[in-house]
Amino acid sequence: MERLVDRLAGYGAYHRDARNLITHLIGIPMIVVAVAILLSRPTLDLGAVHLNPAMVVAGLAAAWYLGLDLRFGAVMTVLLTAAVVTGDALAARSTGVWLGWGLGLFVVGWIFQAVGHVFEGRKPAFLDDVAGLLIGPLFVVSETAFMIGLRREVAAAIEARVGPLRVRERRRPVRPH
């Protein structure tokens, strides 16, 4: 559990504003699905089986998540599989549909991320550690689990390191009268 807490606490330190968390709960899944869509072309047909870059990337990510934590890793594997299935279905459509959904979700997802970091008043974690791009989806899953009362020991360990979620008020400049 220590490696899991280390990773989530490192990422969580950049995400303590509750509004930032909300934008990430929306934006990160959009980005994950967008990447799965965009990586669903080209395909390599191996008889009855076809393989695409999204499947390879999702498989490697799932293995990494499972190595970090079996319970969260299993959830991530299911979610990544759903993203790949979605990507595969859209990749079978016209190029316009495939790119429209892929690029549209990607751009809108990153807009949510940017807005969240304005609330946070801090740059995104991946700018200091590129592994943050892999931790982000796990952070969404873990924070969702914490919200419904699961994995309380992990939530408590993270909060002990980085503090509780809060709503940080933006400072307004004082205007002379």
PDB file of C-alpha atoms in Angstrom:
ATOM      1  CA  MET A   1       0.000   0.000   0.000  1.00  0.00           C
ATOM      2  CA  GLU A   2       2.963   2.317   0.597  1.00  0.00           C
ATOM      3  CA  ARG A   3       3.758   2.729  -3.125  1.00  0.00           C
ATOM      4  CA  LEU A   4       0.099   3.456  -3.851  1.00  0.00           C
ATOM      5  CA  VAL A   5      -0.057   6.100  -1.129  1.00  0.00           C
ATOM      6  CA  ASP A   6       3.251   7.612  -2.311  1.00  0.00           C
ATOM      7  CA  ARG A   7       1.939   7.972  -5.858  1.00  0.00           C
ATOM      8  CA  LEU A   8      -1.505   9.262  -4.914  1.00  0.00           C
ATOM      9  CA  ALA A   9      -0.162  11.653  -2.261  1.00  0.00           C
ATOM     10  CA  GLY A  10       2.404  13.062  -4.702  1.00  0.00           C
ATOM     11  CA  TYR A  11      -0.321  13.705  -7.244  1.00  0.00           C
ATOM     12  CA  GLY A  12      -2.868  14.724  -4.615  1.00  0.00           C
ATOM     13  CA  ALA A  13      -0.586  17.486  -3.327  1.00  0.00           C
ATOM     14  CA  TYR A  14      -1.340  19.330  -6.580  1.00  0.00           C
ATOM     15  CA  HIS A  15      -5.080  18.756  -6.186  1.00  0.00           C
ATOM     16  CA  ARG A  16      -6.330  19.900  -2.780  1.00  0.00           C
ATOM     17  CA  ASP A  17      -8.973  22.376  -3.962  1.00  0.00           C
ATOM     18  CA  ALA A  18     -12.358  20.649  -4.124  1.00  0.00           C
ATOM     19  CA  ARG A  19     -13.277  22.536  -7.308  1.00  0.00           C
ATOM     20  CA  ASN A  20     -10.128  21.248  -8.980  1.00  0.00           C
ATOM     21  CA  LEU A  21     -11.087  17.729  -7.949  1.00  0.00           C
ATOM     22  CA  ILE A  22     -14.520  18.156  -9.542  1.00  0.00           C
ATOM     23  CA  THR A  23     -13.025  19.381 -12.828  1.00  0.00           C
ATOM     24  CA  HIS A  24     -10.662  16.403 -12.795  1.00  0.00           C
ATOM     25  CA  LEU A  25     -13.511  13.966 -12.200  1.00  0.00           C
ATOM     26  CA  ILE A  26     -14.952  15.228 -15.490  1.00  0.00           C
ATOM     27  CA  GLY A  27     -11.864  16.088 -17.528  1.00  0.00           C
ATOM     28  CA  ILE A  28      -9.621  13.087 -16.896  1.00  0.00           C
ATOM     29  CA  PRO A  29     -12.147  10.457 -18.020  1.00  0.00           C
ATOM     30  CA  MET A  30     -12.764  12.533 -21.150  1.00  0.00           C
ATOM     31  CA  ILE A  31      -9.030  12.570 -21.886  1.00  0.00           C
ATOM     32  CA  VAL A  32      -8.621   8.831 -21.249  1.00  0.00           C
ATOM     33  CA  VAL A  33     -11.488   8.004 -23.615  1.00  0.00           C
ATOM     34  CA  ALA A  34     -10.131  10.496 -26.177  1.00  0.00           C
ATOM     35  CA  VAL A  35      -6.688   8.869 -26.116  1.00  0.00           C
ATOM     36  CA  ALA A  36      -8.289   5.438 -26.516  1.00  0.00           C
ATOM     37  CA  ILE A  37     -10.284   6.724 -29.484  1.00  0.00           C
ATOM     38  CA  LEU A  38      -7.302   8.377 -31.154  1.00  0.00           C
ATOM     39  CA  LEU A  39      -5.065   5.330 -30.617  1.00  0.00           C
ATOM     40  CA  SER A  40      -7.693   2.949 -32.012  1.00  0.00           C
ATOM     41  CA  ARG A  41      -6.352   3.455 -35.515  1.00  0.00           C
ATOM     42  CA  PRO A  42      -4.499   1.812 -37.234  1.00  0.00           C
ATOM     43  CA  THR A  43      -5.316  -1.816 -36.592  1.00  0.00           C
ATOM     44  CA  LEU A  44      -3.224  -4.883 -37.215  1.00  0.00           C
ATOM     45  CA  ASP A  45      -5.404  -7.822 -38.182  1.00  0.00           C
ATOM     46  CA  LEU A  46      -4.141 -11.175 -36.942  1.00  0.00           C
ATOM     47  CA  GLY A  47      -6.815 -13.445 -38.328  1.00  0.00           C
ATOM     48  CA  ALA A  48      -9.852 -13.326 -36.053  1.00  0.00           C
ATOM     49  CA  VAL A  49      -8.084 -10.905 -33.687  1.00  0.00           C
ATOM     50  CA  HIS A  50      -7.228  -7.310 -34.385  1.00  0.00           C
ATOM     51  CA  LEU A  51      -4.785  -5.222 -32.412  1.00  0.00           C
ATOM     52  CA  ASN A  52      -4.403  -1.454 -32.237  1.00  0.00           C
ATOM     53  CA  PRO A  53      -2.169   0.944 -30.283  1.00  0.00           C
ATOM     54  CA  ALA A  54      -4.978   1.689 -27.770  1.00  0.00           C
ATOM     55  CA  MET A  55      -5.078  -1.982 -26.774  1.00  0.00           C
ATOM     56  CA  VAL A  56      -1.326  -2.101 -26.251  1.00  0.00           C
ATOM     57  CA  VAL A  57      -1.210   1.128 -24.226  1.00  0.00           C
ATOM     58  CA  ALA A  58      -4.247   0.125 -22.126  1.00  0.00           C
ATOM     59  CA  GLY A  59      -2.754  -3.315 -21.494  1.00  0.00           C
ATOM     60  CA  LEU A  60       0.546  -1.842 -20.306  1.00  0.00           C
ATOM     61  CA  ALA A  61      -1.243   0.739 -18.142  1.00  0.00           C
ATOM     62  CA  ALA A  62      -3.517  -1.935 -16.641  1.00  0.00           C
ATOM     63  CA  ALA A  63      -0.500  -4.089 -15.776  1.00  0.00           C
ATOM     64  CA  TRP A  64       1.136  -1.096 -14.069  1.00  0.00           C
ATOM     65  CA  TYR A  65      -2.032  -0.265 -12.107  1.00  0.00           C
ATOM     66  CA  LEU A  66      -2.440  -3.913 -11.045  1.00  0.00           C
ATOM     67  CA  GLY A  67       1.162  -3.951  -9.850  1.00  0.00           C
ATOM     68  CA  LEU A  68       0.522  -0.833  -7.794  1.00  0.00           C
ATOM     69  CA  ASP A  69      -2.718  -2.054  -6.173  1.00  0.00           C
ATOM     70  CA  LEU A  70      -4.880  -5.049  -7.054  1.00  0.00           C
ATOM     71  CA  ARG A  71      -8.250  -3.525  -6.130  1.00  0.00           C
ATOM     72  CA  PHE A  72      -7.761  -0.172  -7.808  1.00  0.00           C
ATOM     73  CA  GLY A  73      -5.899  -1.937 -10.627  1.00  0.00           C
ATOM     74  CA  ALA A  74      -8.899  -4.180 -11.296  1.00  0.00           C
ATOM     75  CA  VAL A  75     -11.201  -1.161 -11.497  1.00  0.00           C
ATOM     76  CA  MET A  76      -8.743   0.622 -13.802  1.00  0.00           C
ATOM     77  CA  THR A  77      -8.548  -2.469 -16.021  1.00  0.00           C
ATOM     78  CA  VAL A  78     -12.339  -2.545 -16.409  1.00  0.00           C
ATOM     79  CA  LEU A  79     -12.471   1.196 -17.150  1.00  0.00           C
ATOM     80  CA  LEU A  80      -9.576   1.020 -19.625  1.00  0.00           C
ATOM     81  CA  THR A  81     -11.283  -1.903 -21.355  1.00  0.00           C
ATOM     82  CA  ALA A  82     -14.464   0.166 -21.679  1.00  0.00           C
ATOM     83  CA  ALA A  83     -12.436   3.070 -23.114  1.00  0.00           C
ATOM     84  CA  VAL A  84     -10.758   0.764 -25.648  1.00  0.00           C
ATOM     85  CA  VAL A  85     -14.099  -0.763 -26.671  1.00  0.00           C
ATOM     86  CA  THR A  86     -15.496   2.759 -27.139  1.00  0.00           C
ATOM     87  CA  GLY A  87     -12.428   3.791 -29.124  1.00  0.00           C
ATOM     88  CA  ASP A  88     -12.628   0.685 -31.275  1.00  0.00           C
ATOM     89  CA  ALA A  89     -16.299   1.340 -32.064  1.00  0.00           C
ATOM     90  CA  LEU A  90     -15.621   4.956 -33.060  1.00  0.00           C
ATOM     91  CA  ALA A  91     -12.511   4.026 -35.065  1.00  0.00           C
ATOM     92  CA  ALA A  92     -14.726   1.812 -37.210  1.00  0.00           C
ATOM     93  CA  ARG A  93     -16.772   4.838 -38.202  1.00  0.00           C
ATOM     94  CA  SER A  94     -15.778   7.540 -40.685  1.00  0.00           C
ATOM     95  CA  THR A  95     -12.567   9.492 -40.196  1.00  0.00           C
ATOM     96  CA  GLY A  96     -14.618  12.589 -39.346  1.00  0.00           C
ATOM     97  CA  VAL A  97     -16.529  10.803 -36.592  1.00  0.00           C
ATOM     98  CA  TRP A  98     -13.363   9.170 -35.231  1.00  0.00           C
ATOM     99  CA  LEU A  99     -11.354  12.405 -35.178  1.00  0.00           C
ATOM    100  CA  GLY A 100     -14.286  14.558 -34.090  1.00  0.00           C
ATOM    101  CA  TRP A 101     -14.935  12.482 -30.989  1.00  0.00           C
ATOM    102  CA  GLY A 102     -11.266  11.896 -30.244  1.00  0.00           C
ATOM    103  CA  LEU A 103     -10.077  15.470 -30.638  1.00  0.00           C
ATOM    104  CA  GLY A 104     -13.265  16.964 -29.210  1.00  0.00           C
ATOM    105  CA  LEU A 105     -13.088  14.965 -25.975  1.00  0.00           C
ATOM    106  CA  PHE A 106      -9.351  15.585 -25.733  1.00  0.00           C
ATOM    107  CA  VAL A 107      -9.624  19.366 -26.047  1.00  0.00           C
ATOM    108  CA  VAL A 108     -12.668  19.714 -23.780  1.00  0.00           C
ATOM    109  CA  GLY A 109     -11.089  17.415 -21.193  1.00  0.00           C
ATOM    110  CA  TRP A 110      -7.940  19.556 -21.077  1.00  0.00           C
ATOM    111  CA  ILE A 111     -10.056  22.700 -20.770  1.00  0.00           C
ATOM    112  CA  PHE A 112     -11.629  21.197 -17.642  1.00  0.00           C
ATOM    113  CA  GLN A 113      -8.133  20.429 -16.352  1.00  0.00           C
ATOM    114  CA  ALA A 114      -6.933  23.983 -16.977  1.00  0.00           C
ATOM    115  CA  VAL A 115      -9.941  25.512 -15.229  1.00  0.00           C
ATOM    116  CA  GLY A 116      -9.340  23.262 -12.246  1.00  0.00           C
ATOM    117  CA  HIS A 117      -5.749  24.370 -11.940  1.00  0.00           C
ATOM    118  CA  VAL A 118      -6.834  28.012 -12.033  1.00  0.00           C
ATOM    119  CA  PHE A 119      -8.948  27.202  -8.960  1.00  0.00           C
ATOM    120  CA  GLU A 120      -6.014  25.343  -7.420  1.00  0.00           C
ATOM    121  CA  GLY A 121      -3.566  28.134  -8.118  1.00  0.00           C
ATOM    122  CA  ARG A 122      -0.944  25.530  -8.953  1.00  0.00           C
ATOM    123  CA  LYS A 123       0.410  23.980 -12.126  1.00  0.00           C
ATOM    124  CA  PRO A 124      -0.554  20.421 -13.117  1.00  0.00           C
ATOM    125  CA  ALA A 125       1.412  17.604 -11.457  1.00  0.00           C
ATOM    126  CA  PHE A 126       2.598  16.114 -14.749  1.00  0.00           C
ATOM    127  CA  LEU A 127       4.678  19.232 -15.433  1.00  0.00           C
ATOM    128  CA  ASP A 128       6.937  18.186 -12.543  1.00  0.00           C
ATOM    129  CA  ASP A 129       6.561  14.422 -13.004  1.00  0.00           C
ATOM    130  CA  VAL A 130       5.365  12.958 -16.293  1.00  0.00           C
ATOM    131  CA  ALA A 131       4.087   9.924 -14.344  1.00  0.00           C
ATOM    132  CA  GLY A 132       1.251  12.246 -13.290  1.00  0.00           C
ATOM    133  CA  LEU A 133      -0.339  11.491 -16.671  1.00  0.00           C
ATOM    134  CA  LEU A 134      -0.682   7.863 -15.563  1.00  0.00           C
ATOM    135  CA  ILE A 135      -1.593   8.687 -11.958  1.00  0.00           C
ATOM    136  CA  GLY A 136      -4.399  11.108 -12.933  1.00  0.00           C
ATOM    137  CA  PRO A 137      -6.897   8.405 -13.947  1.00  0.00           C
ATOM    138  CA  LEU A 138      -6.047   6.393 -10.827  1.00  0.00           C
ATOM    139  CA  PHE A 139      -6.540   9.548  -8.759  1.00  0.00           C
ATOM    140  CA  VAL A 140     -10.063   9.919 -10.180  1.00  0.00           C
ATOM    141  CA  VAL A 141     -10.883   6.299  -9.345  1.00  0.00           C
ATOM    142  CA  SER A 142      -9.417   6.550  -5.854  1.00  0.00           C
ATOM    143  CA  GLU A 143     -11.137   9.858  -5.040  1.00  0.00           C
ATOM    144  CA  THR A 144     -14.442   8.412  -6.240  1.00  0.00           C
ATOM    145  CA  ALA A 145     -13.891   5.400  -3.988  1.00  0.00           C
ATOM    146  CA  PHE A 146     -13.077   7.688  -1.065  1.00  0.00           C
ATOM    147  CA  MET A 147     -16.263   9.703  -1.662  1.00  0.00           C
ATOM    148  CA  ILE A 148     -18.404   6.592  -1.280  1.00  0.00           C
ATOM    149  CA  GLY A 149     -16.541   5.407   1.798  1.00  0.00           C
ATOM    150  CA  LEU A 150     -14.225   2.807   0.286  1.00  0.00           C
ATOM    151  CA  ARG A 151     -10.498   2.406   1.005  1.00  0.00           C
ATOM    152  CA  ARG A 152     -10.624   4.727   4.014  1.00  0.00           C
ATOM    153  CA  GLU A 153      -7.168   3.638   5.124  1.00  0.00           C
ATOM    154  CA  VAL A 154      -5.691   4.864   1.833  1.00  0.00           C
ATOM    155  CA  ALA A 155      -7.634   8.135   2.029  1.00  0.00           C
ATOM    156  CA  ALA A 156      -6.447   8.712   5.604  1.00  0.00           C
ATOM    157  CA  ALA A 157      -2.814   8.016   4.704  1.00  0.00           C
ATOM    158  CA  ILE A 158      -2.953  10.445   1.779  1.00  0.00           C
ATOM    159  CA  GLU A 159      -4.669  13.141   3.826  1.00  0.00           C
ATOM    160  CA  ALA A 160      -2.087  12.726   6.589  1.00  0.00           C
ATOM    161  CA  ARG A 161       0.605  13.588   4.050  1.00  0.00           C
ATOM    162  CA  VAL A 162      -0.996  16.355   2.004  1.00  0.00           C
ATOM    163  CA  GLY A 163      -3.891  17.658   4.072  1.00  0.00           C
ATOM    164  CA  PRO A 164      -7.628  17.692   3.445  1.00  0.00           C
ATOM    165  CA  LEU A 165      -9.486  18.939   0.403  1.00  0.00           C
ATOM    166  CA  ARG A 166     -10.508  22.561   0.694  1.00  0.00           C
ATOM    167  CA  VAL A 167     -12.025  25.375  -1.294  1.00  0.00           C
ATOM    168  CA  ARG A 168      -9.411  28.045  -1.677  1.00  0.00           C
ATOM    169  CA  GLU A 169     -10.739  31.520  -2.190  1.00  0.00           C
ATOM    170  CA  ARG A 170      -9.036  33.596  -4.817  1.00  0.00           C
ATOM    171  CA  ARG A 171      -7.628  36.789  -3.428  1.00  0.00           C
ATOM    172  CA  ARG A 172      -9.127  39.901  -4.859  1.00  0.00           C
ATOM    173  CA  PRO A 173      -6.943  42.975  -5.069  1.00  0.00           C
ATOM    174  CA  VAL A 174      -7.738  45.644  -2.537  1.00  0.00           C
ATOM    175  CA  ARG A 175      -8.878  48.793  -4.286  1.00  0.00           C
ATOM    176  CA  PRO A 176      -8.111  52.140  -2.711  1.00  0.00           C
ATOM    177  CA  HIS A 177     -11.174  54.225  -1.887  1.00  0.00           C
TER     178      HIS A 177
END
